[in-house]
Amino acid sequence: MIIVIKPGNEAMVHEISQRFANKADVFTHGNRVAIQGADRDCLSAEELAATQEIIENHPAAIQGSRVFHPEDTVIETAHSLIGGDNFTMMAGPCSVESLAHVRKMAAVAKQGGATVLRGGAFKPRTSPYSFQGLGEPGLKFLRQAADEFGMDVLTEVMDEDHVEMVGKYTDIFQIGARNMQNFSLLKAVGKTNIPVMLKRGMSATVDDILNAAEYIAAGGNEQIMIAERGIRTFDNKYTRNTLDVGSVPVLQKLSHYPVIVDPSHAAGHTEFVTREALAGVAIGASGLVVEIHDDPAHAFSDGAQALKPDEFQAMADKAFAIRSLVKPNQKAEVNA
Amino acid sequence: MIIVIKPGNEAMVHEISQRFANKADVFTHGNRVAIQGADRDCLSAEELAATQEIIENHPAAIQGSRVFHPEDTVIETAHSLIGGDNFTMMAGPCSVESLAHVRKMAAVAKQGGATVLRGGAFKPRTSPYSFQGLGEPGLKFLRQAADEFGMDVLTEVMDEDHVEMVGKYTDIFQIGARNMQNFSLLKAVGKTNIPVMLKRGMSATVDDILNAAEYIAAGGNEQIMIAERGIRTFDNKYTRNTLDVGSVPVLQKLSHYPVIVDPSHAAGHTEFVTREALAGVAIGASGLVVEIHDDPAHAFSDGAQALKPDEFQAMADKAFAIRSLVKPNQKAEVNA
Amino acid sequence: MIIVIKPGNEAMVHEISQRFANKADVFTHGNRVAIQGADRDCLSAEELAATQEIIENHPAAIQGSRVFHPEDTVIETAHSLIGGDNFTMMAGPCSVESLAHVRKMAAVAKQGGATVLRGGAFKPRTSPYSFQGLGEPGLKFLRQAADEFGMDVLTEVMDEDHVEMVGKYTDIFQIGARNMQNFSLLKAVGKTNIPVMLKRGMSATVDDILNAAEYIAAGGNEQIMIAERGIRTFDNKYTRNTLDVGSVPVLQKLSHYPVIVDPSHAAGHTEFVTREALAGVAIGASGLVVEIHDDPAHAFSDGAQALKPDEFQAMADKAFAIRSLVKPNQKAEVNA
Amino acid sequence: MIIVIKPGNEAMVHEISQRFANKADVFTHGNRVAIQGADRDCLSAEELAATQEIIENHPAAIQGSRVFHPEDTVIETAHSLIGGDNFTMMAGPCSVESLAHVRKMAAVAKQGGATVLRGGAFKPRTSPYSFQGLGEPGLKFLRQAADEFGMDVLTEVMDEDHVEMVGKYTDIFQIGARNMQNFSLLKAVGKTNIPVMLKRGMSATVDDILNAAEYIAAGGNEQIMIAERGIRTFDNKYTRNTLDVGSVPVLQKLSHYPVIVDPSHAAGHTEFVTREALAGVAIGASGLVVEIHDDPAHAFSDGAQALKPDEFQAMADKAFAIRSLVKPNQKAEVNA
């Protein structure tokens, strides 16, 4: 249940949570206390007297839900505010290829308004014989490029054992779609204080995503954002996946986490990336994460879906313009 | 194959098509002749001499393809231009309920910028015991309301035997998602000269839609538009269907038909309709078809997905604003 | 609601149904009366006194449900019993190609234990330029071959206007997957007294099928069987569709209609047809409908999925053997 | 490419593989050498002279493919032979609950013909607040019960860091559906010499499964079996997943790994488990893995899909009977 404490009784939030701490999963948020598996009968007369409302019908993913945490989560990193009325552009190459290349891409990303530089150093490839990423050296290149341009780093961690090491370089962990229900990995990033972008699994329902996010929150890390990157449906002849734009307002209604759209993996082909990106902005996503490359034909991975610098710039301009129509109260981003 | 005739040899278009007329399905468009099942060896030396290019690798749905018909189809009705650089708003109640009600809805639709009034008089309901529509009297109400407000009528025809009768009242036939592969019905509307909106079936691939449209074109009716209205996927807990916005640019690349987005059947719940509509506009659809109702709780059908008048007006304003960002060269619509 | 009348009060079944006949959809079965949209409060004290049980929570597709009609439907044709403890083999070519050919295939089918000869004279093809079937002459060939070998005819009707004509030749109408929700066609066959095999649509849920069947039953025709022929999922690289064997016991639990498995359209490739057929038998289907051809490479349609005569014979032998393990109380078929 | 060496030139298998060992991924099987990324031009005249055939068009998952490894893989554990003409029954509780309980279940499993005892000690639960398994103590109970009844242990490993520890107790690792593309975990079990059951992901295509299996094989562990446990489709109202029986013969054609059917997770409801199990046997699976419980209503997890002891016994009897019809040349299992 979720207990909403009456104004003026805030001390009771602490008291109740202490009383149940060893018996159940207990979480607090403002004047709310969530106690897993308990019900009204567990409360004393004094506790009930201090209670404004008891919500017994709540989602399993309680910490992620609006009933527990009504206001938007806004994640603050060195160079970005993510969520709420903010709009955040994230861009970079699919794989980190070299220091020179990732610096070049960082310049392009920054020019287009991005405050987050994405890039993969550990790559989850369908085949074990495909390029698996540069590893830690790639992370160093990425960090250096981001620092030079005053940007945050977003990069994938695939492995519980790498969480500490990757955490030294990144501002935001990415959990890839294939690992969305790798619960050991979710628990591991849940124990850090680094923000996490959780990508939706190919056939994950909205409830599945929110339960996966809850594994991170259960560990104490509430700085979570969700990325819609296309789902698997019956038709993938012309696009790589099916961008489920409709999931964006659904996720925003049910949860307080920022929702980011990844048009690159959804479309899978450059010619459709910009248009899917704009659809994501128009439906109200809190940001975009986009793959860019100056020479897609020779990209180490996923070149077919990378926007060239000029294409990215044109897309970004339209994206910001549409955003200002859709959310006219958008705050300026932090660009330290 | 498709034969592209050299400039200055236009007479050859007619000659070749005449020569094959009794042996194969033959279609012409500008300086192009399509002959089903024939190949280069079927042409005489004289014919080859007049030929600029022969395209043997073309889609089965040849008339709908850009290789046969490179420029956009623009459909002209009394009050609307649909396709090309135009943007068309279509709105109305799910079911025609009464003359008074459909007039009221027509006023709302018109006010929001709609030039097409939609409304169902024959309803394809999942259960035989649900309301099946007012039938021909409903069509009369719809026609009268549209005429009063200077709008076009869009209404569903479910049945080969009704094509003639429905055709007396409507400016555009709607073929519903469940009938997308009702080939007898497609052939029947293909023999008329009334424009057709073909709604995508719940699990129809892009190729399936284009082949279905080809049944209409094969009968001689080329005034076809395609409506994306959400597909069936593994998650329909929070939305009725999954709006496949990504199919819009794919269809526009492969075919010359206008593509319309129906956010009402995709979202299924009012709270998500506006945002899905805007995604449809941002991705470049040629128009929207939206359900509206002044008293959704008492609508004869699908009230849960109807926008109220003020919601529709607000949505339409944003939709036109986004359209002007996405396609700045949009022409004004005909509003006779 | 469904009213179950107490033993000894059977006259009340007629009385109640008469009383509601003009006000609602009313159906009777044995000692049960179903009244759409009515509830307990509509009954008089006398009616309530004669009532053993009132079921208010029933499926929309009431006539097809076990709560209304608890025992299996068994369809009796001239040469077959379909449903209940019977097992029925149905086989034949995809398309009727000629009298000689369909006679040859009838001999093969009969030899393998089939009592129903299938064959298409009207073909719902994805492309309008593909072979569309021989039409009425094909029906004559099919009828003649079936009569010669003492078999029933099963053939598709695609079109309301053809119901009467096709009905002259066939013992069982087939409604194809693409027409599963062509409600006008369902209503038309519902008004005949000819059994109907309703094929599941590519993305039809179990509830969708039962509601579609209800359109037939609502017209008065209760001789309905359902065919599972594979659904559309995210993987169709190696099979044409995904055989949803699990739907067979689900349909049998919810409804009383015989459920037939079509392994040919599910598998799409000969090499997998036999094994999918045996899975269908093992899970308890009431029969199989299988495509056969002596020269698949030159079949007019769907040759890739046709079993050759010896393959069919071997499959049929195993199918009957598995059936006798799964349902040891199987009755012998009628082979007049 | 795959190089097939001529009979009498077997030494060349070793020579070629040595020559490429440091330049590419190289694998050998019998008289075949697979070299990733190489082609015919990389071979010397002498090597070509010893070559019978070069296969350049092979799947990415080369080690799992029949073109590289034509004959069936047969996995031999202490008490079971899995694959080839063998049929293996695997059963046990979803979760290990106590020593007493798992012993009781082992007795039931053994009685029904099972040689493998399944049970979960680490449970991948959708919600972080659900029971997560007994951990290592559960593994000890499971091992003790299996040893007492002369059975093999099958249990899930969720985590790279647990591979060594779980490996002390189990005869077969299970990789769960949610971890099918947890490549770090796949690599980790690939470095052991313990057989692995890889469960198909909810939306994994056949190619995806084979590529995932290749991650295990690439590490040197070729003792792999694949489990079909139902996929996610548009209809899960009555069954938990959709059993894709058709994938069984497809996987068996493309790869040499044993394919096991899990009817429990597919059906999700006891009443359908037996029938899905029999469909799995009839289509030719090499075994079944089934959940059993003597008191399903109080099971720690997934009670709704557990067969009771008598239901399991009845299912197993039918399964073995159908198997003997489908594969009459089945060998007796090892029951040491």
Short mmCIF file of N, CA and C in Angstrom, two decimals, chain C residues 200-207 231-235 237-239 241-250 252-254 271-272 275-276 278-280 282-285 318 321-322 325-328, chain D residues 200-207 231-235 237-239 241-250 252-254 271-272 275-276 278-280 282-285 318 321-322 325-328:
data_model
loop_
_atom_site.label_atom_id
_atom_site.label_comp_id
_atom_site.label_asym_id
_atom_site.label_seq_id
_atom_site.Cartn_x
_atom_site.Cartn_y
_atom_site.Cartn_z
N ARG C 200 -9.44 -18.87 -39.30
CA ARG C 200 -8.99 -17.80 -38.42
C ARG C 200 -8.19 -16.75 -39.19
N GLY C 201 -8.50 -15.50 -38.97
CA GLY C 201 -7.74 -14.42 -39.59
C GLY C 201 -6.32 -14.37 -39.08
N MET C 202 -5.46 -13.75 -39.84
CA MET C 202 -4.02 -13.76 -39.53
C MET C 202 -3.68 -13.18 -38.17
N SER C 203 -4.46 -12.22 -37.73
CA SER C 203 -4.18 -11.64 -36.42
C SER C 203 -5.43 -11.62 -35.57
N ALA C 204 -6.29 -12.60 -35.81
CA ALA C 204 -7.53 -12.68 -35.03
C ALA C 204 -7.24 -13.33 -33.68
N THR C 205 -7.71 -12.72 -32.62
CA THR C 205 -7.64 -13.36 -31.31
C THR C 205 -8.71 -14.45 -31.23
N VAL C 206 -8.60 -15.26 -30.19
CA VAL C 206 -9.62 -16.29 -29.97
C VAL C 206 -11.00 -15.63 -29.84
N ASP C 207 -11.08 -14.52 -29.13
CA ASP C 207 -12.37 -13.84 -29.00
C ASP C 207 -12.87 -13.32 -30.35
N ILE C 231 -0.96 -18.06 -37.56
CA ILE C 231 -1.14 -16.63 -37.34
C ILE C 231 0.12 -15.89 -37.78
N ARG C 232 0.00 -14.58 -37.83
CA ARG C 232 1.12 -13.75 -38.26
C ARG C 232 1.88 -13.30 -37.02
N THR C 233 3.16 -13.62 -36.97
CA THR C 233 3.99 -13.19 -35.85
C THR C 233 5.24 -12.52 -36.41
N PHE C 234 6.22 -12.30 -35.53
CA PHE C 234 7.42 -11.57 -35.92
C PHE C 234 8.40 -12.41 -36.72
N ASP C 235 8.16 -13.70 -36.86
CA ASP C 235 9.13 -14.54 -37.58
C ASP C 235 8.45 -15.37 -38.65
N LYS C 237 10.40 -16.21 -41.56
CA LYS C 237 11.48 -16.47 -42.52
C LYS C 237 11.44 -17.92 -43.01
N TYR C 238 11.14 -18.84 -42.11
CA TYR C 238 11.23 -20.26 -42.49
C TYR C 238 9.88 -20.95 -42.61
N THR C 239 8.85 -20.39 -41.94
CA THR C 239 7.49 -20.90 -42.14
C THR C 239 6.61 -19.73 -42.58
N ASN C 241 3.45 -19.04 -41.76
CA ASN C 241 2.75 -18.50 -40.61
C ASN C 241 3.19 -19.29 -39.38
N THR C 242 2.69 -18.91 -38.22
CA THR C 242 3.01 -19.60 -36.98
C THR C 242 1.79 -20.40 -36.55
N LEU C 243 1.88 -21.72 -36.62
CA LEU C 243 0.75 -22.55 -36.22
C LEU C 243 0.51 -22.38 -34.73
N ASP C 244 -0.66 -21.89 -34.39
CA ASP C 244 -0.97 -21.64 -32.97
C ASP C 244 -1.73 -22.86 -32.43
N VAL C 245 -0.99 -23.96 -32.24
CA VAL C 245 -1.67 -25.18 -31.76
C VAL C 245 -2.36 -24.95 -30.43
N GLY C 246 -1.78 -24.08 -29.61
CA GLY C 246 -2.36 -23.84 -28.30
C GLY C 246 -3.78 -23.29 -28.37
N SER C 247 -4.15 -22.71 -29.51
CA SER C 247 -5.50 -22.18 -29.62
C SER C 247 -6.54 -23.29 -29.72
N VAL C 248 -6.11 -24.49 -30.10
CA VAL C 248 -7.07 -25.58 -30.31
C VAL C 248 -7.77 -25.95 -29.00
N PRO C 249 -7.05 -26.31 -27.93
CA PRO C 249 -7.77 -26.62 -26.69
C PRO C 249 -8.48 -25.41 -26.10
N VAL C 250 -7.95 -24.21 -26.34
CA VAL C 250 -8.63 -23.01 -25.84
C VAL C 250 -10.00 -22.87 -26.51
N GLN C 252 -11.70 -25.17 -27.92
CA GLN C 252 -12.56 -26.30 -27.54
C GLN C 252 -13.12 -26.13 -26.14
N LYS C 253 -12.39 -25.45 -25.29
CA LYS C 253 -12.91 -25.21 -23.94
C LYS C 253 -14.02 -24.17 -23.97
N LEU C 254 -13.80 -23.11 -24.73
CA LEU C 254 -14.75 -21.99 -24.72
C LEU C 254 -15.98 -22.26 -25.57
N GLU C 271 8.15 -29.54 -46.44
CA GLU C 271 8.99 -30.29 -45.50
C GLU C 271 8.52 -30.19 -44.06
N PHE C 272 7.71 -29.16 -43.76
CA PHE C 272 7.24 -29.00 -42.37
C PHE C 272 5.76 -29.36 -42.20
N ARG C 275 4.80 -32.61 -40.08
CA ARG C 275 5.06 -32.50 -38.65
C ARG C 275 4.09 -31.55 -37.97
N GLU C 276 3.72 -30.48 -38.65
CA GLU C 276 2.71 -29.59 -38.05
C GLU C 276 1.35 -30.28 -38.01
N LEU C 278 0.82 -33.46 -37.51
CA LEU C 278 0.81 -34.40 -36.38
C LEU C 278 0.69 -33.65 -35.05
N ALA C 279 1.30 -32.48 -34.97
CA ALA C 279 1.14 -31.67 -33.76
C ALA C 279 -0.33 -31.30 -33.58
N GLY C 280 -0.99 -30.99 -34.67
CA GLY C 280 -2.41 -30.65 -34.61
C GLY C 280 -3.26 -31.81 -34.14
N ALA C 282 -2.15 -34.36 -32.29
CA ALA C 282 -1.79 -34.68 -30.90
C ALA C 282 -2.45 -33.73 -29.91
N ILE C 283 -2.65 -32.49 -30.33
CA ILE C 283 -3.24 -31.54 -29.39
C ILE C 283 -4.76 -31.67 -29.34
N GLY C 284 -5.31 -32.48 -30.24
CA GLY C 284 -6.72 -32.81 -30.11
C GLY C 284 -7.67 -32.20 -31.12
N ALA C 285 -7.14 -31.70 -32.25
CA ALA C 285 -8.02 -31.15 -33.28
C ALA C 285 -9.00 -32.22 -33.76
N LYS C 318 0.11 -41.81 -39.93
CA LYS C 318 0.58 -41.40 -38.61
C LYS C 318 -0.48 -40.60 -37.87
N ALA C 321 -3.01 -42.85 -36.37
CA ALA C 321 -2.41 -43.60 -35.25
C ALA C 321 -2.30 -42.72 -34.00
N ILE C 322 -1.86 -41.48 -34.19
CA ILE C 322 -1.76 -40.59 -33.02
C ILE C 322 -3.14 -40.28 -32.47
N LEU C 325 -4.36 -42.78 -30.11
CA LEU C 325 -3.72 -42.70 -28.79
C LEU C 325 -4.33 -41.58 -27.95
N VAL C 326 -4.61 -40.47 -28.62
CA VAL C 326 -5.03 -39.27 -27.91
C VAL C 326 -6.50 -39.36 -27.52
N LYS C 327 -7.32 -39.91 -28.44
CA LYS C 327 -8.76 -40.03 -28.18
C LYS C 327 -9.16 -41.48 -28.43
N PRO C 328 -8.93 -42.37 -27.49
CA PRO C 328 -9.15 -43.79 -27.76
C PRO C 328 -10.62 -44.12 -28.00
N ARG D 200 14.52 -19.98 -25.65
CA ARG D 200 14.25 -18.96 -26.67
C ARG D 200 13.64 -17.72 -26.05
N GLY D 201 14.16 -16.57 -26.43
CA GLY D 201 13.59 -15.31 -25.97
C GLY D 201 12.19 -15.11 -26.50
N MET D 202 11.44 -14.25 -25.82
CA MET D 202 10.02 -14.08 -26.14
C MET D 202 9.76 -13.62 -27.57
N SER D 203 10.69 -12.86 -28.11
CA SER D 203 10.49 -12.41 -29.49
C SER D 203 11.72 -12.71 -30.32
N ALA D 204 12.41 -13.77 -29.96
CA ALA D 204 13.61 -14.14 -30.71
C ALA D 204 13.21 -14.91 -31.96
N THR D 205 13.77 -14.52 -33.09
CA THR D 205 13.58 -15.30 -34.31
C THR D 205 14.46 -16.55 -34.24
N VAL D 206 14.21 -17.45 -35.15
CA VAL D 206 15.05 -18.65 -35.24
C VAL D 206 16.51 -18.25 -35.44
N ASP D 207 16.76 -17.28 -36.28
CA ASP D 207 18.15 -16.83 -36.47
C ASP D 207 18.74 -16.24 -35.19
N ILE D 231 6.28 -18.02 -27.59
CA ILE D 231 6.68 -16.68 -28.00
C ILE D 231 5.57 -15.69 -27.66
N ARG D 232 5.91 -14.44 -27.76
CA ARG D 232 4.93 -13.39 -27.47
C ARG D 232 4.24 -12.98 -28.76
N THR D 233 2.93 -13.07 -28.78
CA THR D 233 2.16 -12.66 -29.95
C THR D 233 1.04 -11.73 -29.49
N PHE D 234 0.11 -11.48 -30.40
CA PHE D 234 -0.95 -10.51 -30.12
C PHE D 234 -2.05 -11.08 -29.22
N ASP D 235 -2.01 -12.36 -28.92
CA ASP D 235 -3.10 -12.94 -28.12
C ASP D 235 -2.54 -13.73 -26.95
N LYS D 237 -4.57 -13.86 -23.96
CA LYS D 237 -5.67 -13.81 -22.99
C LYS D 237 -5.86 -15.17 -22.32
N TYR D 238 -5.73 -16.24 -23.10
CA TYR D 238 -6.05 -17.56 -22.55
C TYR D 238 -4.81 -18.43 -22.33
N THR D 239 -3.74 -18.15 -23.05
CA THR D 239 -2.48 -18.85 -22.78
C THR D 239 -1.42 -17.79 -22.48
N ASN D 241 1.81 -17.74 -23.34
CA ASN D 241 2.58 -17.47 -24.55
C ASN D 241 2.01 -18.32 -25.68
N THR D 242 2.56 -18.16 -26.88
CA THR D 242 2.11 -18.95 -28.02
C THR D 242 3.18 -19.98 -28.32
N LEU D 243 2.87 -21.26 -28.09
CA LEU D 243 3.85 -22.32 -28.36
C LEU D 243 4.11 -22.37 -29.87
N ASP D 244 5.32 -22.11 -30.27
CA ASP D 244 5.66 -22.11 -31.70
C ASP D 244 6.21 -23.49 -32.07
N VAL D 245 5.30 -24.47 -32.12
CA VAL D 245 5.77 -25.83 -32.43
C VAL D 245 6.48 -25.88 -33.77
N GLY D 246 6.02 -25.05 -34.71
CA GLY D 246 6.64 -25.06 -36.04
C GLY D 246 8.12 -24.75 -36.02
N SER D 247 8.59 -24.10 -34.96
CA SER D 247 10.02 -23.79 -34.90
C SER D 247 10.87 -25.03 -34.65
N VAL D 248 10.25 -26.09 -34.11
CA VAL D 248 11.02 -27.29 -33.77
C VAL D 248 11.65 -27.93 -35.01
N PRO D 249 10.85 -28.29 -36.02
CA PRO D 249 11.50 -28.87 -37.21
C PRO D 249 12.39 -27.87 -37.94
N VAL D 250 12.07 -26.59 -37.86
CA VAL D 250 12.94 -25.60 -38.51
C VAL D 250 14.31 -25.60 -37.84
N GLN D 252 15.64 -27.95 -36.14
CA GLN D 252 16.30 -29.24 -36.36
C GLN D 252 16.88 -29.35 -37.76
N LYS D 253 16.23 -28.67 -38.70
CA LYS D 253 16.77 -28.68 -40.06
C LYS D 253 18.04 -27.84 -40.15
N LEU D 254 18.01 -26.67 -39.53
CA LEU D 254 19.13 -25.73 -39.67
C LEU D 254 20.31 -26.09 -38.77
N GLU D 271 -4.48 -26.67 -17.40
CA GLU D 271 -5.43 -27.39 -18.24
C GLU D 271 -4.96 -27.54 -19.69
N PHE D 272 -4.01 -26.71 -20.13
CA PHE D 272 -3.54 -26.79 -21.51
C PHE D 272 -2.14 -27.40 -21.62
N ARG D 275 -1.75 -31.03 -23.31
CA ARG D 275 -2.00 -31.06 -24.75
C ARG D 275 -0.89 -30.36 -25.53
N GLU D 276 -0.35 -29.29 -24.99
CA GLU D 276 0.79 -28.66 -25.68
C GLU D 276 2.02 -29.57 -25.62
N LEU D 278 2.03 -32.81 -25.71
CA LEU D 278 1.88 -33.87 -26.72
C LEU D 278 2.11 -33.33 -28.13
N ALA D 279 1.68 -32.10 -28.36
CA ALA D 279 1.96 -31.48 -29.67
C ALA D 279 3.47 -31.38 -29.88
N GLY D 280 4.19 -31.04 -28.83
CA GLY D 280 5.64 -30.94 -28.90
C GLY D 280 6.28 -32.29 -29.23
N ALA D 282 4.75 -34.84 -30.75
CA ALA D 282 4.33 -35.27 -32.09
C ALA D 282 5.13 -34.56 -33.18
N ILE D 283 5.52 -33.34 -32.93
CA ILE D 283 6.26 -32.61 -33.98
C ILE D 283 7.73 -33.01 -33.98
N GLY D 284 8.16 -33.77 -32.97
CA GLY D 284 9.51 -34.34 -33.05
C GLY D 284 10.54 -33.76 -32.11
N ALA D 285 10.11 -33.06 -31.06
CA ALA D 285 11.08 -32.53 -30.10
C ALA D 285 11.88 -33.67 -29.48
N LYS D 318 1.40 -40.81 -22.24
CA LYS D 318 0.99 -40.49 -23.61
C LYS D 318 2.17 -39.97 -24.44
N ALA D 321 4.27 -42.76 -25.61
CA ALA D 321 3.54 -43.55 -26.63
C ALA D 321 3.57 -42.84 -27.98
N ILE D 322 3.33 -41.52 -27.96
CA ILE D 322 3.37 -40.77 -29.23
C ILE D 322 4.79 -40.77 -29.79
N LEU D 325 5.56 -43.71 -31.81
CA LEU D 325 4.93 -43.70 -33.14
C LEU D 325 5.70 -42.80 -34.11
N VAL D 326 6.16 -41.66 -33.58
CA VAL D 326 6.76 -40.65 -34.44
C VAL D 326 8.20 -41.03 -34.77
N LYS D 327 8.92 -41.59 -33.79
CA LYS D 327 10.33 -41.97 -33.99
C LYS D 327 10.49 -43.41 -33.53
N PRO D 328 10.10 -44.37 -34.35
CA PRO D 328 10.10 -45.76 -33.90
C PRO D 328 11.49 -46.29 -33.58
#
